[in-house]
Short mmCIF file of C-alpha atoms in Angstrom, two decimals:
data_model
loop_
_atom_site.label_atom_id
_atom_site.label_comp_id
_atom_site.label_asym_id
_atom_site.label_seq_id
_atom_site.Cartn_x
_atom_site.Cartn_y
_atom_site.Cartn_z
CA UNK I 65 0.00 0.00 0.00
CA UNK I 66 1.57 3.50 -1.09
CA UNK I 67 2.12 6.08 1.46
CA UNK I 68 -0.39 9.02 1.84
CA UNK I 69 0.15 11.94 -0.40
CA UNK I 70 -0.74 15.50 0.80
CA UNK I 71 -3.09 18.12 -1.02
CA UNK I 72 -1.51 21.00 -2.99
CA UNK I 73 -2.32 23.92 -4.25
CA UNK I 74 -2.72 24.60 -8.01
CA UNK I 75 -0.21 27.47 -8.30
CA UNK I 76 2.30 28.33 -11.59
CA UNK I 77 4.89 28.32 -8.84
CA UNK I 78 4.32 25.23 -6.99
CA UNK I 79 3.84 23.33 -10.89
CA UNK I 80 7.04 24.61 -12.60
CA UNK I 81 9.25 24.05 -9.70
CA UNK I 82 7.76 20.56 -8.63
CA UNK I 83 8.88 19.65 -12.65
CA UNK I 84 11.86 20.94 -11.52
CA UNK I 85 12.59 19.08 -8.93
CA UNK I 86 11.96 15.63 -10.69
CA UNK I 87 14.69 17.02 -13.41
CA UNK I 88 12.48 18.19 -16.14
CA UNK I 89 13.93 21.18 -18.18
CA UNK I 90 13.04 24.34 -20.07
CA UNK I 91 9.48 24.07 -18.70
CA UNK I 92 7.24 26.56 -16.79
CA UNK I 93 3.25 27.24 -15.89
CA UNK I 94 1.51 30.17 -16.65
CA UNK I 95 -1.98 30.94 -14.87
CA UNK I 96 -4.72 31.62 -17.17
CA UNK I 97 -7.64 34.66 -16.16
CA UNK I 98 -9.49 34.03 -19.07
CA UNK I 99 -10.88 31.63 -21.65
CA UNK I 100 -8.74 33.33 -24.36
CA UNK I 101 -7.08 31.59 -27.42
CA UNK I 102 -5.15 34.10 -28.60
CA UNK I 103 -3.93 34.83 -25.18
CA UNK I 104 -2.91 31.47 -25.08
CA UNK I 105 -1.07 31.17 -28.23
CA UNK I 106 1.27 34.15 -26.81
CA UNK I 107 2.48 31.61 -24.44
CA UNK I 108 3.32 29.57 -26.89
CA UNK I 109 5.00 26.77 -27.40
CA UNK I 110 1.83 25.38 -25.18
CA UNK I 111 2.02 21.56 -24.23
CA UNK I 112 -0.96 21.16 -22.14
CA UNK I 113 -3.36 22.63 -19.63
CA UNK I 114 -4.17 21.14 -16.59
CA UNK I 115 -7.99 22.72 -14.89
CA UNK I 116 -9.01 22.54 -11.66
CA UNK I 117 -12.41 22.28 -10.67
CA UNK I 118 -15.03 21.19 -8.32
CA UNK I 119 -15.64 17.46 -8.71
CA UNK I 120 -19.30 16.02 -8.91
CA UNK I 121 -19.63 13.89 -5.98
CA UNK I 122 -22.37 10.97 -6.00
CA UNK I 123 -22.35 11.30 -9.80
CA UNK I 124 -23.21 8.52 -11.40
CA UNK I 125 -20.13 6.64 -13.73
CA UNK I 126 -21.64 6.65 -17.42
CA UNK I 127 -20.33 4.56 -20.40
CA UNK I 128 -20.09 7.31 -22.55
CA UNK I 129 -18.69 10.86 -21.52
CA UNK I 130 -20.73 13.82 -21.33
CA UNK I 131 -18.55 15.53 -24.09
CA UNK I 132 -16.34 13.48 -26.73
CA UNK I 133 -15.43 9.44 -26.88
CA UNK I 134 -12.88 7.48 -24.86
CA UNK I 135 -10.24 6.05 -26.96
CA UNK I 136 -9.49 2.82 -25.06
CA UNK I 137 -6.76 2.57 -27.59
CA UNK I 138 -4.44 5.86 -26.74
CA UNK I 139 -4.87 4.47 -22.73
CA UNK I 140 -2.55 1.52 -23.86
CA UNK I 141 -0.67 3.46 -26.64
CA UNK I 142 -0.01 6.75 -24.39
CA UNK I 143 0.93 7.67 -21.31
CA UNK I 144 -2.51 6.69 -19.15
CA UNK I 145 -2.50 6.39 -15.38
CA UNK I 146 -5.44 5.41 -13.46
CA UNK I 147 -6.32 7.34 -10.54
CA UNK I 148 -5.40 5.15 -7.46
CA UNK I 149 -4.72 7.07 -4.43
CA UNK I 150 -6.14 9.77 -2.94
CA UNK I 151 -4.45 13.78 -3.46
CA UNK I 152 -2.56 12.81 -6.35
CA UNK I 153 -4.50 14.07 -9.10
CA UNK I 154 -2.54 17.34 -9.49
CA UNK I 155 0.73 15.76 -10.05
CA UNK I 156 -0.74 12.72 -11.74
CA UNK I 157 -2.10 15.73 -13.93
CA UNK I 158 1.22 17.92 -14.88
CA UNK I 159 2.63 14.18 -15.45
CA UNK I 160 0.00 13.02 -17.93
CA UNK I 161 1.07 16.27 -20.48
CA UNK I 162 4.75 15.94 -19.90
CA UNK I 163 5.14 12.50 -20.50
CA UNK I 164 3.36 12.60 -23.58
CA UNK I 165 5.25 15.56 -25.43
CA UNK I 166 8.45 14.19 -24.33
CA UNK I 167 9.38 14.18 -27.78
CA UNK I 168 9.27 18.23 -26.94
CA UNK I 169 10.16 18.32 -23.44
CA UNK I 170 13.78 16.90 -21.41
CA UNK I 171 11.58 15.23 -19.33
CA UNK I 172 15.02 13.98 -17.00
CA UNK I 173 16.59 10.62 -16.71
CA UNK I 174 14.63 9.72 -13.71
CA UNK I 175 11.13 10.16 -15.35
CA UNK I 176 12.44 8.32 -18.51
CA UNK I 177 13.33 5.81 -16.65
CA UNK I 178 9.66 5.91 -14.99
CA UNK I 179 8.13 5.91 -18.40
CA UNK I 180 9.85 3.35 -19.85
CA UNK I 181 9.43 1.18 -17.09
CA UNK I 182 5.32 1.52 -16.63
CA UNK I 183 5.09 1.60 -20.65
CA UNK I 184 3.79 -1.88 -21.42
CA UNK I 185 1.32 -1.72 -18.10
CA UNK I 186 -2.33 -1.17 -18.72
CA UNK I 187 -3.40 2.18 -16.79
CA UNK I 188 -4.34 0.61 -13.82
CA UNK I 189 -0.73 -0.58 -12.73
CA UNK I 190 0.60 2.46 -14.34
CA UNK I 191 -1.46 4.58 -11.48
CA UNK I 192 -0.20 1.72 -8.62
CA UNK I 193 3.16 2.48 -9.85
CA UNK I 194 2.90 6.22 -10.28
CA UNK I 195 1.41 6.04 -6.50
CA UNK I 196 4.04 3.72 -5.11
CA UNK I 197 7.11 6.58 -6.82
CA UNK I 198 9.19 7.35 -3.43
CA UNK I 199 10.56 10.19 -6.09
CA UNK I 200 7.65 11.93 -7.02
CA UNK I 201 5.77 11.21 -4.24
CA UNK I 202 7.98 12.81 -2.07
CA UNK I 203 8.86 15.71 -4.28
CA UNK I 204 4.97 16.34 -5.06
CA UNK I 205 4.70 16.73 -0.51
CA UNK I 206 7.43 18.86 -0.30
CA UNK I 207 5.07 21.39 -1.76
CA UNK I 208 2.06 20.74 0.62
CA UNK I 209 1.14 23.28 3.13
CA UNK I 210 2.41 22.49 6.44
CA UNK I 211 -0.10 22.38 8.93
CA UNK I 212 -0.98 21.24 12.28
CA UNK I 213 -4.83 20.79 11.63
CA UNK I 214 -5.04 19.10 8.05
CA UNK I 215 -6.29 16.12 8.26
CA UNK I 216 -4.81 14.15 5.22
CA UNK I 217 -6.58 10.82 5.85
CA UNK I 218 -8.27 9.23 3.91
CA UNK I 219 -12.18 8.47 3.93
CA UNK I 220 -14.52 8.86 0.99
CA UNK I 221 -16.14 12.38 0.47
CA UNK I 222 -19.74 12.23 0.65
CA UNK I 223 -21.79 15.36 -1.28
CA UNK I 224 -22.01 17.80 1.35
CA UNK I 225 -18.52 18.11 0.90
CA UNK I 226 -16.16 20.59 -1.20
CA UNK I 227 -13.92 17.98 -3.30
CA UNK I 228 -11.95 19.24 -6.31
CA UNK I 229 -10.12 17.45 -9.11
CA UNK I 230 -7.35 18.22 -11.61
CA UNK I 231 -7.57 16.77 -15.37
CA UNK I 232 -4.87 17.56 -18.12
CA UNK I 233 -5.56 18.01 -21.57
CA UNK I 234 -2.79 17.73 -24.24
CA UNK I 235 -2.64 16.84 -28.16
CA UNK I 236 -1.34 13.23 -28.93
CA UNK I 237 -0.95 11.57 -32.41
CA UNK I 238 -3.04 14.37 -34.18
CA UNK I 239 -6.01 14.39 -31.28
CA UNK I 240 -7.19 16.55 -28.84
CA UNK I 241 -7.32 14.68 -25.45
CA UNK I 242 -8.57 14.76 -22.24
CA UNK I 243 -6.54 12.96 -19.27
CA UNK I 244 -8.49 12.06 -16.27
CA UNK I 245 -7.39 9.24 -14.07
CA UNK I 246 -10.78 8.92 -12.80
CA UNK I 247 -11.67 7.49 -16.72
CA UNK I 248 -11.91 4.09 -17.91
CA UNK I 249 -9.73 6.09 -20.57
CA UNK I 250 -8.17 9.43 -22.28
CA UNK I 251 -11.01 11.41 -23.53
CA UNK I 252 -11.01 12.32 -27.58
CA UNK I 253 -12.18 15.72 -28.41
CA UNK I 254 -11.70 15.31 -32.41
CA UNK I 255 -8.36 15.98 -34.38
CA UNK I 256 -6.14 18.60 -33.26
CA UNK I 257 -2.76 19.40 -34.28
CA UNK I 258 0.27 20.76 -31.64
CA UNK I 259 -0.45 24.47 -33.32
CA UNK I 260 -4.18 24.25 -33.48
CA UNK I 261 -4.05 23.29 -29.69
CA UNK I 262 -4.82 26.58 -27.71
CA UNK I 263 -7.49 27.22 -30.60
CA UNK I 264 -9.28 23.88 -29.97
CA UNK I 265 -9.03 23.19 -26.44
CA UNK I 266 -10.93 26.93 -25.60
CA UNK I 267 -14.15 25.97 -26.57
CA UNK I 268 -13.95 22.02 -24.83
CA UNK I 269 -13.31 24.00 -21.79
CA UNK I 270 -16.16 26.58 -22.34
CA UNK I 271 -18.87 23.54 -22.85
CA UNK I 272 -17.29 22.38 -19.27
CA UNK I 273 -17.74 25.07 -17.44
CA UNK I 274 -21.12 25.70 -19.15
CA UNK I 275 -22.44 22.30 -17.60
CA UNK I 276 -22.03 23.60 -13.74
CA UNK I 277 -24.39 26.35 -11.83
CA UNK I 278 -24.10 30.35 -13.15
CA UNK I 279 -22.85 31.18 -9.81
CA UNK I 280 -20.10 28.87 -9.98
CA UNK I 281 -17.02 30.28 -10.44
CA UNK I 282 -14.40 27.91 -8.15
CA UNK I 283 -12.06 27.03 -11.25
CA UNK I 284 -8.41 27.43 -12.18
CA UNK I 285 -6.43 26.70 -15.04
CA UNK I 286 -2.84 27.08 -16.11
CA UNK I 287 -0.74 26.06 -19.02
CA UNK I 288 2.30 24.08 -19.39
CA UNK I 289 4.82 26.41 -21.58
CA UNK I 290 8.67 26.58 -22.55
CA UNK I 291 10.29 28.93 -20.63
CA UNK I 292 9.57 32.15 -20.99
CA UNK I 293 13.51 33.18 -20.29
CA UNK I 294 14.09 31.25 -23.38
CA UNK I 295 12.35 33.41 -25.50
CA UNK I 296 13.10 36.61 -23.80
CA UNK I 297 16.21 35.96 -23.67
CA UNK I 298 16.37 35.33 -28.08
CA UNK I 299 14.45 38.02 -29.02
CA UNK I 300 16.78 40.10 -26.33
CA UNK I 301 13.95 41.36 -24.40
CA UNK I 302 15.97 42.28 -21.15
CA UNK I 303 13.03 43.86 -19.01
CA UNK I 304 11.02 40.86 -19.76
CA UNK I 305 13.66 38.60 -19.35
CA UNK I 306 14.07 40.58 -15.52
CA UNK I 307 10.50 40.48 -14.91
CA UNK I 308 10.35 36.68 -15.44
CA UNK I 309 13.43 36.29 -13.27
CA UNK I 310 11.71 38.44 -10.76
CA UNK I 311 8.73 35.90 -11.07
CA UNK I 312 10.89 33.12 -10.13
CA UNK I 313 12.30 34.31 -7.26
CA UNK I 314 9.07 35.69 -5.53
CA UNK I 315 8.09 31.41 -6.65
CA UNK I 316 11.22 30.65 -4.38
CA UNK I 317 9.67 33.11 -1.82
CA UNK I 318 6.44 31.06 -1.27
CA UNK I 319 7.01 27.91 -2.21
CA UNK I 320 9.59 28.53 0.94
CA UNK I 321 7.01 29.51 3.12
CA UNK I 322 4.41 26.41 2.10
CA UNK I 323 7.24 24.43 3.97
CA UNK I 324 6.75 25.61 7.37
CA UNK I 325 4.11 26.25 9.47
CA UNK I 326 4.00 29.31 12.00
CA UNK I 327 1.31 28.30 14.35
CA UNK I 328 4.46 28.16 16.98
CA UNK I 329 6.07 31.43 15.95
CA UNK I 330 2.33 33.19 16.25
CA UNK I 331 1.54 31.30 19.62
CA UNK I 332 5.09 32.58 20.96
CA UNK I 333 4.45 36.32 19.90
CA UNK I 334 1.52 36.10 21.83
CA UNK I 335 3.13 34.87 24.86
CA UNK I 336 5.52 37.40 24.73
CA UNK I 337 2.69 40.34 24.11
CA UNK I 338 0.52 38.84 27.17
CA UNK I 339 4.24 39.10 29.26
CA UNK I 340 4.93 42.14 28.15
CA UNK I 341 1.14 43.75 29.11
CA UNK I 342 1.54 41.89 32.39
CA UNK I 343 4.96 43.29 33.41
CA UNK I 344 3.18 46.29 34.00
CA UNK I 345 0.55 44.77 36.72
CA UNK I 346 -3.19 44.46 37.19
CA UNK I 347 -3.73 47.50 36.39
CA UNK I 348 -1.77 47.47 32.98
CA UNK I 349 -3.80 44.50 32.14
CA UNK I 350 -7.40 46.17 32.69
CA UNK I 351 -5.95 49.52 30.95
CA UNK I 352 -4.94 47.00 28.14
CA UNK I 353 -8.40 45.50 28.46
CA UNK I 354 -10.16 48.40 28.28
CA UNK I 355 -8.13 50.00 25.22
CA UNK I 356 -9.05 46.77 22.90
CA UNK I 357 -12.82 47.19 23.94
CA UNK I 358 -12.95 50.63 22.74
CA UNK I 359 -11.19 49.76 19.64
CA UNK I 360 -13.47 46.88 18.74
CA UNK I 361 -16.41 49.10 19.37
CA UNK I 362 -15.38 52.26 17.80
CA UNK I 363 -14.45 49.49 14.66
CA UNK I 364 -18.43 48.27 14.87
CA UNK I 365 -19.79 51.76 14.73
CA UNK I 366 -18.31 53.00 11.71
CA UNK I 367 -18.80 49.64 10.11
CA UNK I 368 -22.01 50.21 10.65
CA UNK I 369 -22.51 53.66 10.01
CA UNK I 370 -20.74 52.59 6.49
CA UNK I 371 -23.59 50.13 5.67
CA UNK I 372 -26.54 52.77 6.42
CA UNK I 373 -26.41 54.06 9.71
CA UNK I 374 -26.81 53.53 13.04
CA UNK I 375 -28.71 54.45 16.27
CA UNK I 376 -26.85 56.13 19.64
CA UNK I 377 -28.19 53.37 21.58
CA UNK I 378 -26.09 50.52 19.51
CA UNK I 379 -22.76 49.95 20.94
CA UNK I 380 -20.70 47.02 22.34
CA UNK I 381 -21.48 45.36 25.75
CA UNK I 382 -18.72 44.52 27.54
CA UNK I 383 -18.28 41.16 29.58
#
């Protein structure tokens, strides 16, 4: 039985450098606002995107999917993992569009060697052996949040709760696909070439997102690019090429921070704020009291006042 794997965040940051980290080269994500082709071909060369979004639970499995055909062919042909674990849909995700334009991408000797190994497997041992990776298991955690209170075990979700899912889709062998490890198989959304991409996966997305609630808005998507220093850096773009560099090291910055948690350093401040009120008596204390009551209620009133207005007799009862 593989070892748990923790939830992370879909972030351009945590993406690129977690590709990093397994040895993969040249390659960044870029986070997409909008559902914008042309956009999207700016970024260009574009391998894949991978969307986030919230998953239907208690929906019922259906032999057909709602939108294109399963090609039970391409999972034994192309890279296909079954989903088999729990949390590892984002980097079972980013790995289903880089190991399928490795003809594009220096994918690193240790993911070749992961590829090459898992290639004659049908998709379900290909997910057992993706979730049983010490090497991308453990570089895919090193980018969780660290936290006290998370509660990474596993139990099934029921449909009161929030439960979100990454899929990747990428063009293989001519086709548009969809890669969800949750399939029976890759999804075929019609011929596509490697150019046409960004122009044919817009609207696949757009018939998506149609099929969920107005309101609902709880999506993300980024794109799997070359490096954009690359091309700054041939054209000779040098306040680009900074700007990118900049990019990179505020990436460094947070994906820093996601290692640590500061529930200690916070609980120590306080200690030392409480000590430092105290040193001055009982007195201190109630004058420090007293000081944080008017603030809160002077706080209340003009929030109030903001929203309409309100009477003298309102105010803040103390305990």
């Amino acid at each position: 039985m593989s070892a748990s794997w923790n939830t992370i965040e879909s972030d351009a940051g945590v993406f690129t450098y977690l590709l990093e980290n397994l040895g993969v080269k040249d390659v960044q994500f870029v986070e997409l606002f909008s559902l914008d082709a042309e956009c999207l071909h700016q970024r260009g060369p574009v391998y894949g995107v991978i969307f986030l979004f919230k998953y239907p639970v208690g929906e019922k499995a259906q032999e057909t999917p709602v939108d294109g055909t399963f090609d039970y062919d391409a999972a034994e042909s192309r890279f296909f993992a079954a989903q088999t674990i729990q949390n590892a849909c984002g980097t079972q995700a980013l790995l289903s569009v880089l190991l399928n334009q490795d003809d594009s991408i220096d994918i690193g000797p240790q993911l070749r060697e992961f590829k090459d190994f898992t290639g004659a497997f049908p998709a379900d041992l290909r997910g057992e052996a993706l979730s049983n990776s010490e090497l991308i298991r453990n570089v895919h955690n090193s980018f969780a949040r660290a936290s006290p209170f998370a509660d990474e075990a596993q139990r099934l979700a029921t449909e009161e709760d929030d439960v979100y899912h990454f899929v990747a889709y990428t063009e293989m062998g001519g086709k548009l696909y969809e890669l969800d490890g949750l399939q029976p198989a890759p999804i075929s959304h019609g011929s596509c070439s490697f150019e046409e991409f960004p122009d044919k996966v817009i609207p696949v997305l757009q018939r998506r997102i149609e099929r969920y609630p107005a309101q609902e808005i709880r999506f993300n998507l980024v794109a799997m690019v070359r490096d954009l220093r690359i091309r700054a850096r041939e054209i000779g773009d040098e306040d680009w090429l900074y700007q990118e560099e900049q990019k990179r090291s505020a990436w460094q910055w947070e994906n820093a921070l996601r290692r640590h948690n500061f529930v200690g350093f916070t609980g120590e401040t306080l200690k030392g704020a409480v000590r430092f009120k105290l040193a001055g008596g009982e007195a201190k204390y109630a004058e420090w009291v007293e000081e944080a009551t008017k603030t809160t209620s002077t706080r209340l009133t003009e929030r109030r006042r903001f929203k309409g207005g309100v009477s003298e007799e309102e105010g803040v009862t103390e305990q």
